[in-house]
Short mmCIF file of C-alpha atoms in Angstrom, two decimals:
data_model
loop_
_atom_site.label_atom_id
_atom_site.label_comp_id
_atom_site.label_asym_id
_atom_site.label_seq_id
_atom_site.Cartn_x
_atom_site.Cartn_y
_atom_site.Cartn_z
CA MET A 21 3.18 31.36 47.97
CA SER A 22 0.66 28.89 49.30
CA GLY A 23 1.42 25.22 48.89
CA LYS A 24 -2.21 24.42 48.28
CA ALA A 25 -3.29 23.35 44.81
CA ASP A 26 -5.70 25.63 43.02
CA PRO A 27 -8.99 23.70 42.90
CA ARG A 28 -9.99 25.55 39.76
CA ALA A 29 -6.78 24.42 38.00
CA ALA A 30 -7.38 20.87 39.15
CA GLY A 31 -10.95 21.09 37.89
CA ASP A 32 -9.81 22.41 34.52
CA GLU A 33 -7.26 19.62 34.22
CA GLY A 34 -9.87 17.04 35.14
CA THR A 35 -12.28 18.44 32.58
CA SER A 36 -9.62 18.34 29.86
CA ARG A 37 -8.73 14.76 30.79
CA ALA A 38 -12.39 13.76 30.67
CA ARG A 39 -12.72 15.29 27.21
CA LEU A 40 -9.64 13.42 26.02
CA ASP A 41 -10.90 10.15 27.48
CA ARG A 42 -14.19 10.63 25.65
CA GLY A 43 -12.32 11.48 22.47
CA ARG A 44 -9.67 8.75 22.65
CA GLY A 45 -11.74 6.55 20.40
CA ALA A 46 -11.69 9.42 17.90
CA LEU A 47 -7.87 9.63 17.72
CA GLY A 48 -7.63 7.18 14.83
CA PRO A 49 -10.48 8.63 12.77
CA ALA A 50 -9.14 12.13 13.44
CA LEU A 51 -5.64 11.19 12.32
CA GLU A 52 -6.99 9.57 9.14
CA LEU A 53 -8.95 12.75 8.34
CA VAL A 54 -5.80 14.87 8.63
CA HIS A 55 -3.69 12.21 6.88
CA THR A 56 -5.98 12.20 3.83
CA GLY A 57 -6.44 15.98 3.75
CA ARG A 58 -10.13 15.85 4.62
CA ALA A 59 -9.77 17.89 7.82
CA PRO A 60 -7.65 20.95 7.08
CA THR A 61 -9.02 22.82 10.12
CA ARG A 62 -10.21 22.00 13.60
CA ALA A 63 -13.71 23.16 12.66
CA VAL A 64 -13.87 20.62 9.84
CA LEU A 65 -12.46 17.96 12.18
CA THR A 66 -15.19 18.75 14.71
CA ALA A 67 -17.91 18.42 12.08
CA GLU A 68 -16.49 15.23 10.54
CA LEU A 69 -16.11 13.50 13.91
CA GLY A 70 -19.47 14.70 15.21
CA VAL A 71 -18.02 15.80 18.55
CA THR A 72 -17.89 19.06 20.47
CA ARG A 73 -15.27 21.71 19.73
CA ALA A 74 -13.68 21.02 23.10
CA THR A 75 -13.37 17.29 22.41
CA ALA A 76 -11.97 17.92 18.93
CA GLY A 77 -9.47 20.31 20.46
CA ALA A 78 -8.38 17.70 23.00
CA VAL A 79 -8.03 15.06 20.28
CA ALA A 80 -5.98 17.39 18.06
CA ALA A 81 -3.77 18.33 21.01
CA GLU A 82 -3.12 14.66 21.81
CA LEU A 83 -2.18 13.89 18.20
CA GLU A 84 0.15 16.87 18.25
CA ALA A 85 1.71 15.67 21.50
CA LEU A 86 2.35 12.30 19.80
CA GLY A 87 4.29 14.13 17.08
CA LEU A 88 1.84 13.18 14.34
CA ILE A 89 0.13 16.45 13.43
CA ARG A 90 0.70 20.18 13.79
CA VAL A 91 -1.97 22.56 15.05
CA ASP A 92 -1.59 26.18 13.97
CA ALA A 93 -1.47 28.21 17.17
CA ARG A 94 -3.05 31.22 15.48
CA PRO A 95 -6.48 30.49 14.06
CA GLY A 96 -7.25 32.18 10.79
CA ALA A 97 -9.86 32.27 8.08
CA ALA A 98 -9.49 32.43 4.34
CA ALA A 99 -10.08 35.81 2.72
CA GLY A 100 -13.79 36.47 2.22
CA SER A 101 -14.90 33.60 4.47
CA GLN A 102 -17.47 34.02 7.20
CA GLY A 103 -17.75 32.59 10.67
CA ARG A 104 -15.37 31.98 13.52
CA PRO A 105 -11.71 31.45 12.50
CA SER A 106 -10.44 27.92 13.08
CA HIS A 107 -7.04 26.44 13.85
CA ARG A 108 -5.44 24.85 10.78
CA LEU A 109 -4.30 21.23 10.97
CA ALA A 110 -1.48 19.54 9.05
CA VAL A 111 0.65 16.44 9.33
CA ALA A 112 3.88 16.96 11.26
CA GLU A 113 6.62 17.46 8.70
CA GLU A 114 9.32 16.15 11.04
CA GLY A 115 7.19 13.32 12.42
CA PRO A 116 7.64 9.54 12.14
CA VAL A 117 7.95 7.75 8.81
CA ALA A 118 7.25 4.35 7.32
CA LEU A 119 9.85 2.47 5.32
CA ALA A 120 8.47 1.63 1.87
CA ALA A 121 10.03 -0.82 -0.57
CA GLN A 122 9.13 -1.79 -4.11
CA VAL A 123 10.47 -4.58 -6.30
CA HIS A 124 9.60 -4.85 -10.02
CA ALA A 125 10.95 -6.53 -13.11
CA ASP A 126 13.53 -3.82 -13.77
CA GLY A 127 14.79 -3.10 -10.28
CA PHE A 128 13.89 -2.07 -6.76
CA ARG A 129 13.73 1.05 -4.61
CA ALA A 130 13.39 2.09 -0.98
CA ALA A 131 11.87 5.26 0.46
CA LEU A 132 10.75 6.87 3.68
CA VAL A 133 7.16 8.10 3.61
CA GLY A 134 5.51 10.32 6.20
CA LEU A 135 1.87 10.95 6.96
CA GLY A 136 -0.05 12.55 4.14
CA GLY A 137 1.69 10.30 1.62
CA ARG A 138 4.76 12.56 1.62
CA ILE A 139 7.93 10.91 0.33
CA VAL A 140 10.59 12.19 2.72
CA ALA A 141 13.64 10.46 1.24
CA THR A 142 14.45 7.89 -1.43
CA ALA A 143 17.44 5.67 -2.06
CA PRO A 144 18.86 5.36 -5.59
CA GLY A 145 17.06 2.58 -7.43
CA CYS A 146 18.83 -0.65 -8.31
CA GLU A 147 18.34 -2.25 -11.71
CA VAL A 148 19.46 -5.79 -10.85
CA VAL A 149 16.95 -8.19 -9.30
CA ASP A 150 18.49 -11.39 -7.99
CA GLU A 151 16.67 -14.70 -8.39
CA ASP A 152 16.86 -15.15 -4.62
CA PRO A 153 14.18 -12.97 -2.98
CA ALA A 154 16.11 -12.91 0.30
CA LYS A 155 19.07 -11.22 -1.38
CA VAL A 156 16.88 -8.63 -3.09
CA LEU A 157 14.87 -7.84 0.01
CA GLY A 158 18.04 -7.71 2.10
CA SER A 159 19.48 -5.10 -0.24
CA VAL A 160 16.35 -2.94 -0.37
CA VAL A 161 15.96 -3.08 3.42
CA GLU A 162 19.58 -2.06 3.91
CA ALA A 163 18.98 0.90 1.61
CA GLY A 164 15.98 1.86 3.72
CA ALA A 165 17.92 1.41 6.96
CA GLU A 166 20.59 3.76 5.64
CA LEU A 167 17.92 6.38 4.93
CA LEU A 168 16.69 6.04 8.51
CA ARG A 169 20.24 6.49 9.84
CA GLU A 170 20.79 9.55 7.66
CA THR A 171 17.53 11.24 8.59
CA GLY A 172 17.27 10.13 12.20
CA ARG A 173 13.53 9.58 11.77
CA ARG A 174 11.44 7.28 13.94
CA CYS A 175 10.03 4.36 11.92
CA VAL A 176 6.52 3.01 12.54
CA GLY A 177 6.90 -0.06 10.32
CA ALA A 178 7.60 -1.20 6.78
CA GLY A 179 5.64 -2.12 3.66
CA LEU A 180 6.65 -3.95 0.49
CA ALA A 181 5.10 -3.77 -2.99
CA VAL A 182 5.69 -6.69 -5.36
CA PRO A 183 4.44 -7.44 -8.91
CA SER A 184 2.60 -10.58 -7.89
CA ALA A 185 -0.62 -11.68 -6.29
CA VAL A 186 0.12 -12.03 -2.57
CA ALA A 187 -1.90 -14.75 -0.84
CA GLU A 188 -3.23 -14.12 2.65
CA PRO A 189 -2.77 -14.86 5.46
CA GLU A 190 0.63 -16.38 4.64
CA GLY A 191 2.01 -13.47 2.57
CA LEU A 192 3.13 -15.68 -0.32
CA ALA A 193 4.00 -14.23 -3.74
CA LEU A 194 2.08 -16.72 -5.86
CA ASN A 195 3.06 -15.64 -9.35
CA PRO A 196 6.14 -13.38 -9.51
CA LEU A 197 6.34 -14.20 -13.23
CA HIS A 198 8.67 -11.39 -14.24
CA LEU A 199 11.10 -11.70 -11.32
CA ALA A 200 12.36 -15.29 -11.72
CA TRP A 201 11.47 -15.84 -8.07
CA PRO A 202 10.03 -19.21 -7.09
CA ALA A 203 6.25 -19.33 -7.11
CA GLY A 204 4.88 -19.08 -3.60
CA ALA A 205 7.92 -17.31 -2.16
CA PRO A 206 7.12 -16.22 1.44
CA VAL A 207 7.93 -12.59 0.75
CA ARG A 208 6.28 -11.12 3.82
CA GLU A 209 8.14 -13.46 6.15
CA ILE A 210 11.45 -12.81 4.39
CA PHE A 211 10.83 -9.06 4.40
CA ALA A 212 9.97 -9.08 8.12
CA GLU A 213 13.12 -11.06 8.91
CA GLN A 214 15.27 -8.59 6.99
CA ILE A 215 13.54 -5.62 8.67
CA HIS A 216 14.18 -6.98 12.15
CA ALA A 217 17.75 -8.04 11.27
CA ALA A 218 18.41 -4.42 10.27
CA GLY A 219 17.25 -3.27 13.70
CA ILE A 220 14.12 -1.57 12.40
CA ASP A 221 11.16 -1.54 14.77
CA GLY A 222 7.53 -2.00 13.82
CA PRO A 223 5.49 -4.52 11.83
CA ALA A 224 6.24 -5.50 8.23
CA PHE A 225 3.69 -6.00 5.45
CA ALA A 226 3.67 -7.04 1.78
CA ALA A 227 1.07 -6.75 -0.98
CA ASN A 228 0.56 -6.53 -4.72
CA ASP A 229 1.94 -3.34 -6.25
CA VAL A 230 -1.23 -2.32 -8.13
CA ASN A 231 -3.34 -2.86 -5.01
CA LEU A 232 -1.03 -0.50 -3.17
CA ALA A 233 -1.04 2.04 -6.00
CA ALA A 234 -4.84 2.08 -5.85
CA LEU A 235 -4.82 2.56 -2.07
CA ALA A 236 -2.38 5.47 -2.34
CA GLU A 237 -4.34 7.13 -5.14
CA HIS A 238 -7.60 6.75 -3.21
CA ARG A 239 -6.18 8.45 -0.14
CA HIS A 240 -3.90 11.04 -1.70
CA GLY A 241 -4.31 11.20 -5.47
CA ALA A 242 -6.70 10.88 -8.40
CA GLY A 243 -9.03 8.55 -6.50
CA ARG A 244 -9.80 10.89 -3.61
CA GLY A 245 -13.53 11.23 -3.05
CA SER A 246 -14.38 8.04 -4.92
CA ARG A 247 -16.49 5.43 -3.17
CA ASP A 248 -15.94 2.48 -5.55
CA LEU A 249 -12.58 2.99 -7.23
CA LEU A 250 -11.20 0.73 -9.95
CA CYS A 251 -7.50 0.99 -10.75
CA VAL A 252 -5.90 -0.71 -13.76
CA ALA A 253 -2.22 -0.30 -14.53
CA THR A 254 0.68 -1.76 -16.39
CA GLY A 255 4.16 -1.12 -15.13
CA HIS A 256 7.22 -2.80 -16.54
CA ARG A 257 5.50 -6.06 -17.51
CA GLY A 258 1.95 -7.39 -17.31
CA VAL A 259 -1.32 -5.75 -16.25
CA GLY A 260 -2.79 -5.50 -12.76
CA GLY A 261 -6.01 -4.26 -11.23
CA ALA A 262 -7.37 -3.24 -7.84
CA LEU A 263 -10.65 -2.18 -6.29
CA VAL A 264 -11.08 0.15 -3.30
CA LEU A 265 -14.49 0.05 -1.60
CA ASP A 266 -15.36 2.59 1.09
CA GLY A 267 -11.71 3.39 1.66
CA ARG A 268 -10.49 -0.20 1.99
CA LEU A 269 -8.88 -2.50 -0.54
CA HIS A 270 -11.11 -5.30 -1.73
CA SER A 271 -8.65 -8.18 -1.79
CA GLY A 272 -11.09 -11.10 -1.75
CA SER A 273 -11.14 -14.08 0.59
CA SER A 274 -7.39 -14.74 0.36
CA GLY A 275 -5.86 -11.63 -1.18
CA LEU A 276 -6.23 -12.68 -4.80
CA ALA A 277 -9.08 -10.52 -6.10
CA LEU A 278 -8.90 -8.39 -9.26
CA GLU A 279 -6.43 -10.43 -11.31
CA VAL A 280 -7.61 -8.43 -14.30
CA GLY A 281 -4.61 -9.30 -16.42
CA HIS A 282 -6.24 -12.58 -17.39
CA LEU A 283 -9.35 -11.13 -18.95
CA THR A 284 -9.48 -12.29 -22.56
CA VAL A 285 -9.49 -9.29 -24.91
CA ASN A 286 -8.17 -10.83 -28.14
CA PRO A 287 -9.32 -14.45 -28.41
CA GLU A 288 -8.66 -14.68 -32.16
CA GLY A 289 -4.96 -14.57 -32.85
CA GLY A 290 -3.98 -13.20 -29.44
CA ARG A 291 -0.56 -13.67 -27.91
CA PRO A 292 0.07 -16.71 -25.69
CA CYS A 293 -0.19 -15.82 -21.99
CA HIS A 294 1.80 -17.21 -19.06
CA CYS A 295 -1.44 -18.59 -17.62
CA GLY A 296 -1.81 -20.97 -20.59
CA SER A 297 -4.58 -19.02 -22.28
CA ARG A 298 -4.28 -16.67 -25.27
CA GLY A 299 -5.11 -13.02 -25.83
CA CYS A 300 -5.17 -11.98 -22.15
CA LEU A 301 -5.00 -8.31 -21.20
CA ASP A 302 -1.69 -9.13 -19.48
CA VAL A 303 0.06 -9.72 -22.82
CA GLU A 304 -2.12 -7.56 -25.09
CA ALA A 305 -1.84 -4.21 -23.28
CA ASP A 306 1.57 -4.00 -21.61
CA PRO A 307 4.79 -2.24 -22.76
CA LEU A 308 6.17 -5.27 -24.58
CA ALA A 309 2.89 -5.61 -26.51
CA LEU A 310 3.13 -2.01 -27.67
CA LEU A 311 6.77 -2.25 -28.74
CA THR A 312 6.07 -5.49 -30.61
CA ALA A 313 2.97 -4.11 -32.33
CA ALA A 314 4.93 -1.03 -33.42
CA GLY A 315 7.72 -3.18 -34.87
CA ARG A 316 10.29 -2.02 -32.33
CA GLU A 317 12.92 -4.31 -30.86
CA PRO A 318 13.19 -3.72 -27.10
CA GLY A 319 16.61 -2.53 -26.01
CA PRO A 320 18.50 -3.10 -22.74
CA GLU A 321 19.29 0.54 -22.06
CA VAL A 322 16.14 1.52 -20.15
CA SER A 323 13.04 -0.24 -18.87
CA LEU A 324 10.35 -1.54 -21.23
CA LEU A 325 7.90 0.91 -19.65
CA LYS A 326 10.06 3.92 -20.45
CA GLN A 327 10.74 2.67 -23.99
CA ALA A 328 6.99 2.29 -24.64
CA GLN A 329 6.11 5.65 -23.09
CA ASP A 330 8.86 7.46 -25.02
CA LEU A 331 7.68 5.85 -28.25
CA ILE A 332 4.12 7.14 -27.83
CA ARG A 333 5.15 10.59 -26.62
CA GLY A 334 7.87 11.16 -29.17
CA GLN A 335 6.80 9.28 -32.30
CA TYR A 336 3.01 9.13 -32.17
CA ASP A 337 2.74 10.68 -35.63
CA GLU A 338 4.43 7.67 -37.22
CA PRO A 339 1.71 5.42 -38.72
CA ALA A 340 3.05 2.20 -37.17
CA VAL A 341 3.22 3.77 -33.71
CA ARG A 342 -0.24 5.30 -34.02
CA VAL A 343 -1.80 2.02 -35.16
CA ALA A 344 -0.06 0.10 -32.35
CA THR A 345 -1.25 2.66 -29.80
CA GLU A 346 -4.84 2.54 -31.07
CA THR A 347 -4.76 -1.27 -30.96
CA LEU A 348 -3.68 -1.24 -27.33
CA ILE A 349 -6.30 1.39 -26.50
CA ASP A 350 -8.99 -0.83 -28.01
CA ARG A 351 -7.76 -3.90 -26.11
CA LEU A 352 -7.61 -1.95 -22.86
CA GLY A 353 -11.04 -0.44 -23.45
CA LEU A 354 -12.54 -3.88 -24.01
CA GLY A 355 -11.11 -5.09 -20.71
CA LEU A 356 -12.27 -1.99 -18.84
CA ALA A 357 -15.78 -2.33 -20.23
CA GLY A 358 -16.02 -5.88 -18.91
CA LEU A 359 -14.88 -4.71 -15.49
CA VAL A 360 -17.37 -1.83 -15.51
CA ASN A 361 -20.20 -4.25 -16.28
CA ILE A 362 -19.22 -6.48 -13.35
CA LEU A 363 -18.09 -3.96 -10.72
CA ASN A 364 -20.00 -0.74 -11.51
CA PRO A 365 -17.26 1.57 -10.16
CA ASP A 366 -17.82 5.30 -9.84
CA ARG A 367 -14.31 6.07 -11.10
CA ILE A 368 -11.50 4.38 -13.04
CA ILE A 369 -7.88 5.43 -12.71
CA LEU A 370 -5.11 4.25 -15.00
CA GLY A 371 -1.42 3.95 -14.23
CA GLY A 372 1.85 3.21 -15.98
CA LEU A 373 1.59 2.78 -19.75
CA HIS A 374 -2.22 2.87 -19.53
CA ARG A 375 -1.97 6.44 -18.30
CA THR A 376 0.08 7.26 -21.41
CA LEU A 377 -2.51 5.56 -23.64
CA LEU A 378 -5.23 7.69 -22.03
CA ASP A 379 -3.21 10.85 -22.63
CA ALA A 380 -2.61 9.88 -26.27
CA ASP A 381 -6.30 9.52 -27.21
CA PRO A 382 -8.70 9.92 -24.27
CA GLU A 383 -11.81 10.10 -26.42
CA ARG A 384 -11.08 6.82 -28.18
CA LEU A 385 -10.59 4.96 -24.91
CA ARG A 386 -13.72 6.43 -23.33
CA ALA A 387 -15.75 5.62 -26.46
CA VAL A 388 -14.63 1.99 -26.46
CA VAL A 389 -15.58 1.59 -22.80
CA ALA A 390 -18.94 3.33 -23.28
CA ASP A 391 -19.81 1.35 -26.41
CA ARG A 392 -19.05 -1.97 -24.74
CA SER A 393 -20.63 -1.26 -21.35
CA LEU A 394 -24.20 -2.28 -20.63
CA TRP A 395 -25.46 1.26 -20.07
CA GLY A 396 -23.80 2.86 -23.08
CA ARG A 397 -22.68 6.46 -23.14
CA SER A 398 -25.32 7.61 -20.64
CA GLY A 399 -23.64 5.53 -17.94
CA GLY A 400 -20.05 6.47 -18.77
CA VAL A 401 -17.76 6.15 -15.75
CA PRO A 402 -15.05 8.82 -15.39
CA ILE A 403 -11.62 7.59 -16.51
CA LEU A 404 -8.67 9.50 -15.05
CA ALA A 405 -4.90 9.19 -14.94
CA CYS A 406 -3.15 8.27 -11.70
CA SER A 407 -1.62 11.42 -10.28
CA LEU A 408 1.00 10.30 -7.75
CA ASP A 409 4.65 9.68 -8.49
CA HIS A 410 5.76 6.34 -7.03
CA ASN A 411 2.22 5.47 -5.96
CA SER A 412 3.10 1.84 -5.21
CA LEU A 413 5.78 3.03 -2.78
CA VAL A 414 3.31 5.39 -1.14
CA GLY A 415 0.80 2.54 -0.94
CA ALA A 416 3.38 0.26 0.65
CA ALA A 417 3.86 2.91 3.32
CA GLU A 418 0.09 3.04 3.84
CA LEU A 419 0.25 -0.60 4.96
CA ALA A 420 2.74 0.33 7.65
CA TRP A 421 0.79 3.43 8.66
CA GLN A 422 -2.52 1.58 9.01
CA PRO A 423 -1.95 0.31 12.59
CA VAL A 424 -1.15 3.90 13.60
CA LEU A 425 -4.28 5.17 11.86
CA ASP A 426 -6.31 2.51 13.65
CA ASP A 427 -4.88 3.23 17.12
CA PRO A 428 -2.33 6.06 17.24
CA LEU A 429 -1.65 5.91 20.96
CA GLY A 430 -1.45 2.14 21.15
CA ALA A 431 0.70 1.72 18.03
CA LEU A 432 3.25 4.36 19.00
CA THR A 433 3.40 3.08 22.57
CA ARG A 434 4.08 -0.46 21.36
CA SER A 435 6.86 0.69 19.01
CA ALA A 436 8.48 3.06 21.52
#
């Protein structure tokens, strides 16, 4: 055999490299399209990126080489479709993961989450939350580190969801009212220290749990396709809100936007709120408010959220339960109407107990919002239930995945 290189092979390689160089700036957008399910085939990827088929092919091949996506080697077309078959694209099932952690009033949990919002593994939840955030975050990080050891997965970073406004750029939990943590606890710094102490590579992030639920739902759940998405939810205690604009969380100038829990919805005779006011959504439309209105004494066996949900689902026919549920629906509807008038979202999604209230009487809730909004029934915004299990955990993982989505090659090279 001749020792000379084939000039045609060298030319082909150079052409492929040139295509990849031109498409390198498209790696992040391409990965986000596959990650959010908006590019199921290479043909769709080509159209969405606005590049040639050859460039899209080079970009997809590079993402596959990085272990992030899988390209079906045999192009196919759906039955009855027309046109040239296209290679199918999917996230790599055995690819890297992000460590996600969530702390709430009734416990904490750790999980590993892959691209596409797939929960790969979860650790058993803990129901005891220490007053020292360092102890809690140390325990949840250790649970996550054990999952990484068991699965052998590469970790791109870690994200934490907390039931508090998180001030930026410091990452301070300003009002962890239901955790007994000190106000202004530097949760992001503590979390990052615990992550690095556990030997986990990659950056660490922290944010409000409802913000992260909204981000996860926008990318992978009931909010997909929405441009201006409003999310309102109540978990174990209190009420939170979030707004996603053009695919990005709107967190305000310092991370404190959408504190919807302190909208006044019952000024006459409302319950005292932690903020010093009275009749706020935070205390008028959360699980404790429902149990109290129904004349039920909360028990220690399970979380307040589960007690409230079980009450509505199992005993809705009881007059006291029905009246309490309708009262909370009216309070929630009043708050949503005020938000619609200010924000003009194209979709509202509800999580936690609010999802259960929507299921119990969707027409009542929609009527209250329509009647109280400026444009009446003709301008009714769709109100849907959140659709993801553990959406705050998935959203916490989205924080850790974002640097990879922004620059796949650079992020994975830095963490290698």
